[in-house]
Amino acid sequence: ADVPVITIDGPTASGKGTLASEVARRLGYELLDSGALYRATALAVQQAGADPADAAAVAALAAQLDLRFEADRAFLAGQDVTESLRLEETGNLASKVSVHPAVRQALHGLQLAFRRLPGLVADGRDMGTVVFPAAPLKVFLTASVEQRAARRHSQLISRGIPANIDSLLADLRMRDERDQNRAVAPLKPAEDAVLLDNSGMSIDEGVEFVLEAWDKRR
Ligand code: C5P
């Protein structure tokens, strides 16, 4: 059967994770947080003491990735990595290892395996452009870097993690730059993507926007 896919792409801290999981919950669809696969690869690189610039070594680790999701927790080789997966440091390392084409290739099949009935919501950078190019609904989020830094800041503070808005801004700019300018699968909207600037929007408003677009599309 044809499994419907909704892709949600956008920059770091644009709220795509929250939006994707809420849309998936409302539709009863599977969820693919593709960033988590790149983050898990980054953790595997760290644990192995591998060089993030060594494409072949990182790709080998990505190909053997033993990652499982159970009841909102993530396990890498049996170890609970739910918290370390979300660290800024892990995201930055993920952004470095994700530039290698061999690493993206190694994670490709793993991502396709998430496509199961009754449907899939996939979020990331290249879900609409590379991994699910035939998806009937592609959403591209465009919140300003200042807005995203402010959101990430209050997220961290609310979790009791110290955070500095200026260094978050600098980090986001650097990560955007790397994600947008890499040779393979750069962050950019698919030609047929719907643009959504959720800067002034609540989570619910974003969810309603996507659900309405989905209703019209099928
Ligand atoms: O979305 P998240 O912040 O979890 O992603 C971490 C990093 O993984 C991103 O900065 C990006 O470099 C990389 N990534 C990617 N392609 C995806 C998802 C994430 O290159 N589909």
Short mmCIF file of N, CA and C in Angstrom, two decimals, residues 34-208:
data_model
loop_
_atom_site.label_atom_id
_atom_site.label_comp_id
_atom_site.label_asym_id
_atom_site.label_seq_id
_atom_site.Cartn_x
_atom_site.Cartn_y
_atom_site.Cartn_z
N SER A 34 14.87 12.53 12.27
CA SER A 34 16.10 12.12 11.59
C SER A 34 17.34 12.72 12.26
N GLY A 35 17.17 13.90 12.89
CA GLY A 35 18.29 14.50 13.60
C GLY A 35 18.83 13.57 14.68
N ALA A 36 17.92 12.78 15.28
CA ALA A 36 18.34 11.86 16.34
C ALA A 36 19.32 10.81 15.80
N LEU A 37 19.16 10.44 14.52
CA LEU A 37 20.07 9.45 13.94
C LEU A 37 21.47 10.05 13.77
N TYR A 38 21.50 11.34 13.34
CA TYR A 38 22.80 12.01 13.20
C TYR A 38 23.41 12.28 14.58
N ARG A 39 22.55 12.61 15.55
CA ARG A 39 23.04 12.82 16.91
C ARG A 39 23.58 11.52 17.51
N ALA A 40 22.88 10.41 17.27
CA ALA A 40 23.34 9.12 17.79
C ALA A 40 24.67 8.73 17.14
N THR A 41 24.80 9.04 15.86
CA THR A 41 26.07 8.79 15.18
C THR A 41 27.18 9.60 15.84
N ALA A 42 26.86 10.86 16.18
CA ALA A 42 27.84 11.71 16.87
C ALA A 42 28.26 11.09 18.20
N LEU A 43 27.30 10.56 18.95
CA LEU A 43 27.63 9.92 20.23
C LEU A 43 28.50 8.68 20.01
N ALA A 44 28.17 7.92 18.97
CA ALA A 44 28.96 6.72 18.66
C ALA A 44 30.40 7.11 18.31
N VAL A 45 30.56 8.22 17.61
CA VAL A 45 31.89 8.73 17.25
C VAL A 45 32.66 9.10 18.51
N GLN A 46 31.95 9.79 19.41
CA GLN A 46 32.55 10.19 20.69
C GLN A 46 33.01 8.97 21.48
N GLN A 47 32.09 7.99 21.59
CA GLN A 47 32.39 6.80 22.40
C GLN A 47 33.55 6.00 21.83
N ALA A 48 33.61 5.97 20.48
CA ALA A 48 34.68 5.20 19.83
C ALA A 48 35.99 5.98 19.80
N GLY A 49 35.93 7.27 20.15
CA GLY A 49 37.11 8.11 20.06
C GLY A 49 37.56 8.30 18.61
N ALA A 50 36.60 8.23 17.68
CA ALA A 50 36.93 8.38 16.26
C ALA A 50 37.08 9.86 15.90
N ASP A 51 37.70 10.12 14.77
CA ASP A 51 37.88 11.48 14.28
C ASP A 51 36.64 11.87 13.46
N PRO A 52 35.89 12.91 13.89
CA PRO A 52 34.67 13.29 13.16
C PRO A 52 34.93 13.66 11.70
N ALA A 53 36.17 14.01 11.37
CA ALA A 53 36.51 14.38 9.99
C ALA A 53 36.81 13.16 9.12
N ASP A 54 36.95 12.01 9.76
CA ASP A 54 37.27 10.78 9.03
C ASP A 54 35.98 10.14 8.50
N ALA A 55 35.63 10.47 7.25
CA ALA A 55 34.35 10.07 6.67
C ALA A 55 34.13 8.56 6.73
N ALA A 56 35.15 7.79 6.38
CA ALA A 56 35.00 6.33 6.33
C ALA A 56 34.75 5.76 7.72
N ALA A 57 35.49 6.25 8.71
CA ALA A 57 35.33 5.76 10.08
C ALA A 57 33.93 6.10 10.61
N VAL A 58 33.49 7.33 10.35
CA VAL A 58 32.17 7.75 10.84
C VAL A 58 31.06 6.98 10.12
N ALA A 59 31.24 6.77 8.81
CA ALA A 59 30.23 6.03 8.04
C ALA A 59 30.11 4.60 8.54
N ALA A 60 31.24 4.00 8.90
CA ALA A 60 31.21 2.62 9.42
C ALA A 60 30.42 2.58 10.72
N LEU A 61 30.61 3.58 11.58
CA LEU A 61 29.86 3.63 12.84
C LEU A 61 28.37 3.86 12.57
N ALA A 62 28.06 4.71 11.58
CA ALA A 62 26.65 4.98 11.24
C ALA A 62 25.97 3.73 10.70
N ALA A 63 26.72 2.95 9.91
CA ALA A 63 26.16 1.74 9.30
C ALA A 63 25.84 0.69 10.36
N GLN A 64 26.56 0.73 11.48
CA GLN A 64 26.34 -0.27 12.55
C GLN A 64 25.49 0.27 13.68
N LEU A 65 24.92 1.45 13.48
CA LEU A 65 24.19 2.13 14.55
C LEU A 65 23.13 1.21 15.16
N ASP A 66 23.25 0.97 16.47
CA ASP A 66 22.26 0.13 17.16
C ASP A 66 21.42 1.05 18.05
N LEU A 67 20.43 1.69 17.40
CA LEU A 67 19.62 2.70 18.08
C LEU A 67 18.18 2.22 18.19
N ARG A 68 17.64 2.27 19.39
CA ARG A 68 16.23 1.87 19.57
C ARG A 68 15.47 2.94 20.34
N PHE A 69 14.22 3.14 19.95
CA PHE A 69 13.35 4.07 20.67
C PHE A 69 12.29 3.26 21.40
N GLU A 70 12.20 3.47 22.71
CA GLU A 70 11.17 2.78 23.49
C GLU A 70 10.54 3.75 24.46
N ALA A 71 9.24 3.92 24.33
CA ALA A 71 8.48 4.75 25.26
C ALA A 71 9.20 6.08 25.55
N ASP A 72 9.48 6.85 24.48
CA ASP A 72 10.07 8.18 24.64
C ASP A 72 11.51 8.19 25.12
N ARG A 73 12.16 7.02 25.20
CA ARG A 73 13.57 7.00 25.55
C ARG A 73 14.36 6.41 24.39
N ALA A 74 15.62 6.85 24.29
CA ALA A 74 16.47 6.36 23.20
C ALA A 74 17.61 5.54 23.77
N PHE A 75 17.89 4.41 23.13
CA PHE A 75 18.96 3.52 23.59
C PHE A 75 19.96 3.30 22.48
N LEU A 76 21.22 3.57 22.79
CA LEU A 76 22.30 3.33 21.84
C LEU A 76 23.13 2.18 22.37
N ALA A 77 23.19 1.09 21.61
CA ALA A 77 23.87 -0.14 22.06
C ALA A 77 23.43 -0.52 23.47
N GLY A 78 22.13 -0.41 23.71
CA GLY A 78 21.56 -0.82 24.99
C GLY A 78 21.65 0.21 26.11
N GLN A 79 22.38 1.30 25.85
CA GLN A 79 22.59 2.32 26.88
C GLN A 79 21.60 3.47 26.68
N ASP A 80 20.98 3.94 27.77
CA ASP A 80 20.01 5.04 27.68
C ASP A 80 20.75 6.35 27.37
N VAL A 81 20.50 6.91 26.19
CA VAL A 81 21.20 8.13 25.77
C VAL A 81 20.23 9.29 25.58
N THR A 82 19.01 9.17 26.15
CA THR A 82 17.97 10.17 25.93
C THR A 82 18.47 11.59 26.22
N GLU A 83 19.17 11.76 27.36
CA GLU A 83 19.62 13.12 27.72
C GLU A 83 20.83 13.55 26.89
N SER A 84 21.81 12.68 26.76
CA SER A 84 23.04 13.09 26.05
C SER A 84 22.74 13.36 24.57
N LEU A 85 21.71 12.73 24.03
CA LEU A 85 21.31 12.98 22.64
C LEU A 85 20.89 14.44 22.43
N ARG A 86 20.29 15.06 23.45
CA ARG A 86 19.74 16.41 23.32
C ARG A 86 20.77 17.51 23.60
N LEU A 87 21.96 17.18 24.09
CA LEU A 87 22.95 18.21 24.42
C LEU A 87 23.35 19.03 23.20
N GLU A 88 23.59 20.34 23.41
CA GLU A 88 24.04 21.22 22.33
C GLU A 88 25.32 20.69 21.69
N GLU A 89 26.20 20.20 22.56
CA GLU A 89 27.48 19.64 22.14
C GLU A 89 27.26 18.48 21.14
N THR A 90 26.26 17.66 21.43
CA THR A 90 25.96 16.53 20.55
C THR A 90 25.41 17.03 19.20
N GLY A 91 24.57 18.06 19.25
CA GLY A 91 24.03 18.64 18.02
C GLY A 91 25.14 19.23 17.15
N ASN A 92 26.09 19.89 17.80
CA ASN A 92 27.20 20.48 17.05
C ASN A 92 28.06 19.40 16.39
N LEU A 93 28.31 18.32 17.12
CA LEU A 93 29.10 17.23 16.55
C LEU A 93 28.31 16.53 15.43
N ALA A 94 26.98 16.43 15.62
CA ALA A 94 26.12 15.83 14.59
C ALA A 94 26.22 16.64 13.30
N SER A 95 26.24 17.96 13.44
CA SER A 95 26.32 18.83 12.29
C SER A 95 27.65 18.61 11.55
N LYS A 96 28.71 18.28 12.29
CA LYS A 96 30.01 18.01 11.65
C LYS A 96 30.02 16.66 10.94
N VAL A 97 29.49 15.62 11.59
CA VAL A 97 29.56 14.30 10.96
C VAL A 97 28.57 14.17 9.80
N SER A 98 27.52 15.02 9.81
CA SER A 98 26.48 14.88 8.78
C SER A 98 26.91 15.47 7.43
N VAL A 99 28.07 16.13 7.37
CA VAL A 99 28.52 16.69 6.08
C VAL A 99 29.05 15.59 5.15
N HIS A 100 29.41 14.42 5.69
CA HIS A 100 30.00 13.38 4.86
C HIS A 100 28.93 12.61 4.08
N PRO A 101 29.03 12.61 2.74
CA PRO A 101 28.05 11.87 1.93
C PRO A 101 27.94 10.40 2.35
N ALA A 102 29.06 9.77 2.71
CA ALA A 102 29.04 8.34 3.08
C ALA A 102 28.22 8.12 4.35
N VAL A 103 28.24 9.10 5.23
CA VAL A 103 27.47 9.00 6.48
C VAL A 103 25.98 9.13 6.16
N ARG A 104 25.64 10.09 5.29
CA ARG A 104 24.23 10.28 4.91
C ARG A 104 23.70 9.04 4.22
N GLN A 105 24.56 8.44 3.37
CA GLN A 105 24.20 7.22 2.67
C GLN A 105 23.95 6.08 3.66
N ALA A 106 24.81 5.98 4.66
CA ALA A 106 24.70 4.90 5.64
C ALA A 106 23.39 5.00 6.43
N LEU A 107 22.89 6.22 6.61
CA LEU A 107 21.66 6.40 7.40
C LEU A 107 20.40 6.41 6.53
N HIS A 108 20.58 6.37 5.23
CA HIS A 108 19.44 6.50 4.31
C HIS A 108 18.41 5.38 4.50
N GLY A 109 18.88 4.13 4.43
CA GLY A 109 17.97 2.98 4.54
C GLY A 109 17.26 2.93 5.88
N LEU A 110 17.99 3.29 6.92
CA LEU A 110 17.43 3.32 8.27
C LEU A 110 16.22 4.28 8.30
N GLN A 111 16.35 5.41 7.62
CA GLN A 111 15.28 6.41 7.61
C GLN A 111 14.07 5.90 6.82
N LEU A 112 14.33 5.25 5.69
CA LEU A 112 13.23 4.73 4.87
C LEU A 112 12.41 3.69 5.64
N ALA A 113 13.07 2.96 6.55
CA ALA A 113 12.40 1.90 7.31
C ALA A 113 11.32 2.44 8.25
N PHE A 114 11.36 3.74 8.52
CA PHE A 114 10.34 4.35 9.39
C PHE A 114 9.01 4.53 8.66
N ARG A 115 9.03 4.37 7.36
CA ARG A 115 7.82 4.60 6.57
C ARG A 115 6.91 3.38 6.67
N ARG A 116 5.97 3.45 7.59
CA ARG A 116 5.04 2.34 7.82
C ARG A 116 3.63 2.87 7.92
N LEU A 117 2.65 2.02 7.62
CA LEU A 117 1.25 2.39 7.74
C LEU A 117 0.90 2.68 9.20
N PRO A 118 0.01 3.60 9.49
CA PRO A 118 -0.85 4.30 8.53
C PRO A 118 -0.21 5.51 7.86
N GLY A 119 1.00 5.91 8.28
CA GLY A 119 1.64 7.07 7.66
C GLY A 119 2.84 7.50 8.49
N LEU A 120 3.61 8.46 7.95
CA LEU A 120 4.83 8.90 8.61
C LEU A 120 4.94 10.43 8.60
N VAL A 121 5.36 10.98 9.72
CA VAL A 121 5.78 12.38 9.77
C VAL A 121 7.29 12.36 10.00
N ALA A 122 8.05 12.95 9.08
CA ALA A 122 9.52 12.90 9.16
C ALA A 122 10.07 14.31 9.28
N ASP A 123 10.88 14.57 10.33
CA ASP A 123 11.46 15.91 10.42
C ASP A 123 12.98 15.87 10.34
N GLY A 124 13.53 16.95 9.78
CA GLY A 124 14.98 17.02 9.62
C GLY A 124 15.39 18.19 8.75
N ARG A 125 16.40 17.95 7.89
CA ARG A 125 16.91 18.98 7.00
C ARG A 125 16.60 18.67 5.54
N ASP A 126 16.62 17.37 5.22
CA ASP A 126 16.51 16.94 3.83
C ASP A 126 15.42 15.89 3.63
N MET A 127 14.42 15.90 4.51
CA MET A 127 13.35 14.90 4.39
C MET A 127 12.58 15.09 3.08
N GLY A 128 12.27 16.34 2.72
CA GLY A 128 11.51 16.62 1.51
C GLY A 128 12.35 16.64 0.25
N THR A 129 13.64 16.97 0.39
CA THR A 129 14.48 17.09 -0.81
C THR A 129 15.16 15.79 -1.20
N VAL A 130 15.55 14.98 -0.22
CA VAL A 130 16.37 13.79 -0.53
C VAL A 130 15.72 12.47 -0.10
N VAL A 131 15.28 12.40 1.14
CA VAL A 131 14.88 11.09 1.68
C VAL A 131 13.47 10.69 1.23
N PHE A 132 12.52 11.65 1.27
CA PHE A 132 11.16 11.36 0.83
C PHE A 132 10.70 12.37 -0.23
N PRO A 133 11.38 12.37 -1.39
CA PRO A 133 11.09 13.41 -2.40
C PRO A 133 9.67 13.34 -2.96
N ALA A 134 8.99 12.20 -2.79
CA ALA A 134 7.64 12.07 -3.34
C ALA A 134 6.56 12.34 -2.30
N ALA A 135 6.95 12.82 -1.13
CA ALA A 135 5.96 13.08 -0.07
C ALA A 135 4.90 14.06 -0.57
N PRO A 136 3.63 13.77 -0.33
CA PRO A 136 2.56 14.65 -0.81
C PRO A 136 2.47 15.98 -0.06
N LEU A 137 3.01 16.05 1.15
CA LEU A 137 3.04 17.34 1.85
C LEU A 137 4.43 17.56 2.44
N LYS A 138 5.04 18.68 2.01
CA LYS A 138 6.36 19.06 2.52
C LYS A 138 6.25 20.44 3.15
N VAL A 139 6.65 20.54 4.40
CA VAL A 139 6.60 21.81 5.11
C VAL A 139 8.03 22.26 5.38
N PHE A 140 8.31 23.54 5.16
CA PHE A 140 9.63 24.09 5.48
C PHE A 140 9.45 25.24 6.47
N LEU A 141 10.06 25.09 7.64
CA LEU A 141 9.93 26.10 8.69
C LEU A 141 10.99 27.18 8.55
N THR A 142 10.58 28.42 8.77
CA THR A 142 11.52 29.54 8.65
C THR A 142 11.34 30.51 9.79
N ALA A 143 11.81 30.18 10.98
CA ALA A 143 11.76 31.15 12.08
C ALA A 143 13.10 31.88 12.13
N SER A 144 13.08 33.13 12.57
CA SER A 144 14.32 33.91 12.60
C SER A 144 15.31 33.31 13.60
N VAL A 145 16.60 33.57 13.37
CA VAL A 145 17.63 33.01 14.25
C VAL A 145 17.49 33.57 15.68
N GLU A 146 17.06 34.84 15.80
CA GLU A 146 16.87 35.44 17.12
C GLU A 146 15.75 34.73 17.88
N GLN A 147 14.67 34.51 17.18
CA GLN A 147 13.52 33.82 17.78
C GLN A 147 13.89 32.40 18.22
N ARG A 148 14.67 31.72 17.38
CA ARG A 148 15.07 30.35 17.68
C ARG A 148 16.01 30.31 18.88
N ALA A 149 16.93 31.29 18.95
CA ALA A 149 17.86 31.35 20.09
C ALA A 149 17.08 31.61 21.37
N ALA A 150 16.08 32.50 21.30
CA ALA A 150 15.28 32.82 22.48
C ALA A 150 14.52 31.58 22.95
N ARG A 151 13.97 30.83 22.00
CA ARG A 151 13.24 29.60 22.34
C ARG A 151 14.15 28.57 22.98
N ARG A 152 15.29 28.33 22.36
CA ARG A 152 16.24 27.35 22.88
C ARG A 152 16.68 27.76 24.29
N HIS A 153 16.88 29.09 24.48
CA HIS A 153 17.30 29.61 25.77
C HIS A 153 16.26 29.28 26.84
N SER A 154 14.98 29.57 26.58
CA SER A 154 13.99 29.32 27.62
C SER A 154 13.77 27.82 27.83
N GLN A 155 13.96 27.03 26.77
CA GLN A 155 13.89 25.56 26.90
C GLN A 155 14.95 25.06 27.89
N LEU A 156 16.18 25.52 27.69
CA LEU A 156 17.29 25.08 28.52
C LEU A 156 17.09 25.54 29.97
N ILE A 157 16.73 26.82 30.13
CA ILE A 157 16.52 27.37 31.48
C ILE A 157 15.43 26.59 32.21
N SER A 158 14.34 26.27 31.48
CA SER A 158 13.24 25.56 32.14
C SER A 158 13.65 24.15 32.55
N ARG A 159 14.69 23.63 31.92
CA ARG A 159 15.19 22.31 32.32
C ARG A 159 16.32 22.41 33.34
N GLY A 160 16.55 23.66 33.82
CA GLY A 160 17.57 23.86 34.84
C GLY A 160 18.99 23.84 34.29
N ILE A 161 19.12 23.99 32.95
CA ILE A 161 20.45 23.99 32.34
C ILE A 161 20.87 25.44 32.09
N PRO A 162 22.05 25.85 32.61
CA PRO A 162 22.48 27.23 32.38
C PRO A 162 22.68 27.50 30.90
N ALA A 163 22.28 28.69 30.44
CA ALA A 163 22.40 29.00 29.02
C ALA A 163 22.65 30.48 28.82
N ASN A 164 23.37 30.80 27.77
CA ASN A 164 23.69 32.19 27.45
C ASN A 164 23.19 32.49 26.06
N ILE A 165 22.36 33.54 25.96
CA ILE A 165 21.68 33.82 24.70
C ILE A 165 22.66 34.16 23.58
N ASP A 166 23.74 34.89 23.91
CA ASP A 166 24.69 35.27 22.87
C ASP A 166 25.45 34.08 22.31
N SER A 167 25.82 33.16 23.22
CA SER A 167 26.56 32.01 22.70
C SER A 167 25.62 31.06 21.96
N LEU A 168 24.34 31.02 22.36
CA LEU A 168 23.36 30.22 21.62
C LEU A 168 23.18 30.77 20.20
N LEU A 169 23.09 32.13 20.13
CA LEU A 169 22.96 32.79 18.82
C LEU A 169 24.14 32.45 17.92
N ALA A 170 25.34 32.55 18.49
CA ALA A 170 26.56 32.27 17.72
C ALA A 170 26.57 30.81 17.25
N ASP A 171 26.17 29.91 18.14
CA ASP A 171 26.11 28.47 17.81
C ASP A 171 25.13 28.21 16.68
N LEU A 172 23.94 28.81 16.78
CA LEU A 172 22.91 28.59 15.77
C LEU A 172 23.37 29.11 14.41
N ARG A 173 24.00 30.29 14.41
CA ARG A 173 24.48 30.87 13.15
C ARG A 173 25.50 29.96 12.49
N MET A 174 26.40 29.41 13.35
CA MET A 174 27.45 28.55 12.82
C MET A 174 26.84 27.26 12.25
N ARG A 175 25.85 26.72 12.99
CA ARG A 175 25.23 25.47 12.57
C ARG A 175 24.41 25.71 11.28
N ASP A 176 23.69 26.83 11.20
CA ASP A 176 22.93 27.16 9.98
C ASP A 176 23.85 27.22 8.78
N GLU A 177 24.95 27.93 8.99
CA GLU A 177 25.94 28.14 7.94
C GLU A 177 26.43 26.79 7.41
N ARG A 178 26.78 25.89 8.35
CA ARG A 178 27.29 24.58 7.95
C ARG A 178 26.20 23.76 7.26
N ASP A 179 24.98 23.79 7.81
CA ASP A 179 23.88 22.98 7.25
C ASP A 179 23.45 23.50 5.87
N GLN A 180 23.53 24.83 5.68
CA GLN A 180 23.06 25.41 4.42
C GLN A 180 24.08 25.30 3.29
N ASN A 181 25.36 25.29 3.67
CA ASN A 181 26.39 25.37 2.63
C ASN A 181 27.12 24.08 2.32
N ARG A 182 26.71 22.99 2.95
CA ARG A 182 27.40 21.74 2.65
C ARG A 182 27.01 21.28 1.24
N ALA A 183 27.92 20.49 0.65
CA ALA A 183 27.73 20.09 -0.75
C ALA A 183 26.57 19.12 -0.91
N VAL A 184 26.40 18.22 0.07
CA VAL A 184 25.37 17.19 -0.06
C VAL A 184 24.19 17.48 0.85
N ALA A 185 22.98 17.41 0.29
CA ALA A 185 21.75 17.59 1.05
C ALA A 185 21.77 18.84 1.94
N PRO A 186 22.07 20.01 1.35
CA PRO A 186 22.06 21.23 2.15
C PRO A 186 20.63 21.56 2.60
N LEU A 187 20.54 22.32 3.69
CA LEU A 187 19.23 22.73 4.18
C LEU A 187 18.63 23.75 3.24
N LYS A 188 17.60 23.35 2.50
CA LYS A 188 16.88 24.30 1.65
C LYS A 188 15.49 23.72 1.37
N PRO A 189 14.51 24.59 1.13
CA PRO A 189 13.16 24.06 0.90
C PRO A 189 13.09 23.28 -0.41
N ALA A 190 12.31 22.19 -0.41
CA ALA A 190 12.02 21.50 -1.67
C ALA A 190 11.22 22.48 -2.53
N GLU A 191 11.28 22.30 -3.86
CA GLU A 191 10.57 23.22 -4.75
C GLU A 191 9.08 23.27 -4.47
N ASP A 192 8.53 22.11 -4.08
CA ASP A 192 7.10 22.05 -3.82
C ASP A 192 6.76 22.13 -2.33
N ALA A 193 7.68 22.69 -1.54
CA ALA A 193 7.42 22.80 -0.10
C ALA A 193 6.50 23.98 0.22
N VAL A 194 5.71 23.83 1.26
CA VAL A 194 4.91 24.92 1.81
C VAL A 194 5.76 25.60 2.87
N LEU A 195 5.95 26.92 2.76
CA LEU A 195 6.77 27.62 3.75
C LEU A 195 5.90 28.02 4.94
N LEU A 196 6.43 27.79 6.13
CA LEU A 196 5.70 28.15 7.35
C LEU A 196 6.64 28.93 8.26
N ASP A 197 6.36 30.24 8.42
CA ASP A 197 7.11 31.04 9.38
C ASP A 197 6.33 31.01 10.69
N ASN A 198 6.82 30.23 11.65
CA ASN A 198 6.07 30.05 12.89
C ASN A 198 6.54 31.00 13.99
N SER A 199 7.27 32.06 13.60
CA SER A 199 7.84 33.00 14.59
C SER A 199 6.83 33.47 15.62
N GLY A 200 5.69 33.99 15.16
CA GLY A 200 4.72 34.52 16.13
C GLY A 200 3.63 33.52 16.49
N MET A 201 3.84 32.26 16.15
CA MET A 201 2.77 31.26 16.31
C MET A 201 2.95 30.40 17.55
N SER A 202 1.82 29.98 18.11
CA SER A 202 1.88 28.99 19.18
C SER A 202 2.09 27.62 18.54
N ILE A 203 2.42 26.63 19.38
CA ILE A 203 2.60 25.26 18.87
C ILE A 203 1.31 24.79 18.20
N ASP A 204 0.17 25.05 18.88
CA ASP A 204 -1.13 24.62 18.35
C ASP A 204 -1.43 25.22 16.98
N GLU A 205 -1.10 26.51 16.81
CA GLU A 205 -1.36 27.17 15.53
C GLU A 205 -0.54 26.51 14.42
N GLY A 206 0.70 26.16 14.73
CA GLY A 206 1.54 25.46 13.76
C GLY A 206 0.94 24.11 13.39
N VAL A 207 0.49 23.39 14.41
CA VAL A 207 -0.10 22.06 14.19
C VAL A 207 -1.35 22.18 13.31
N GLU A 208 -2.22 23.15 13.64
CA GLU A 208 -3.45 23.34 12.85
C GLU A 208 -3.12 23.67 11.40
#
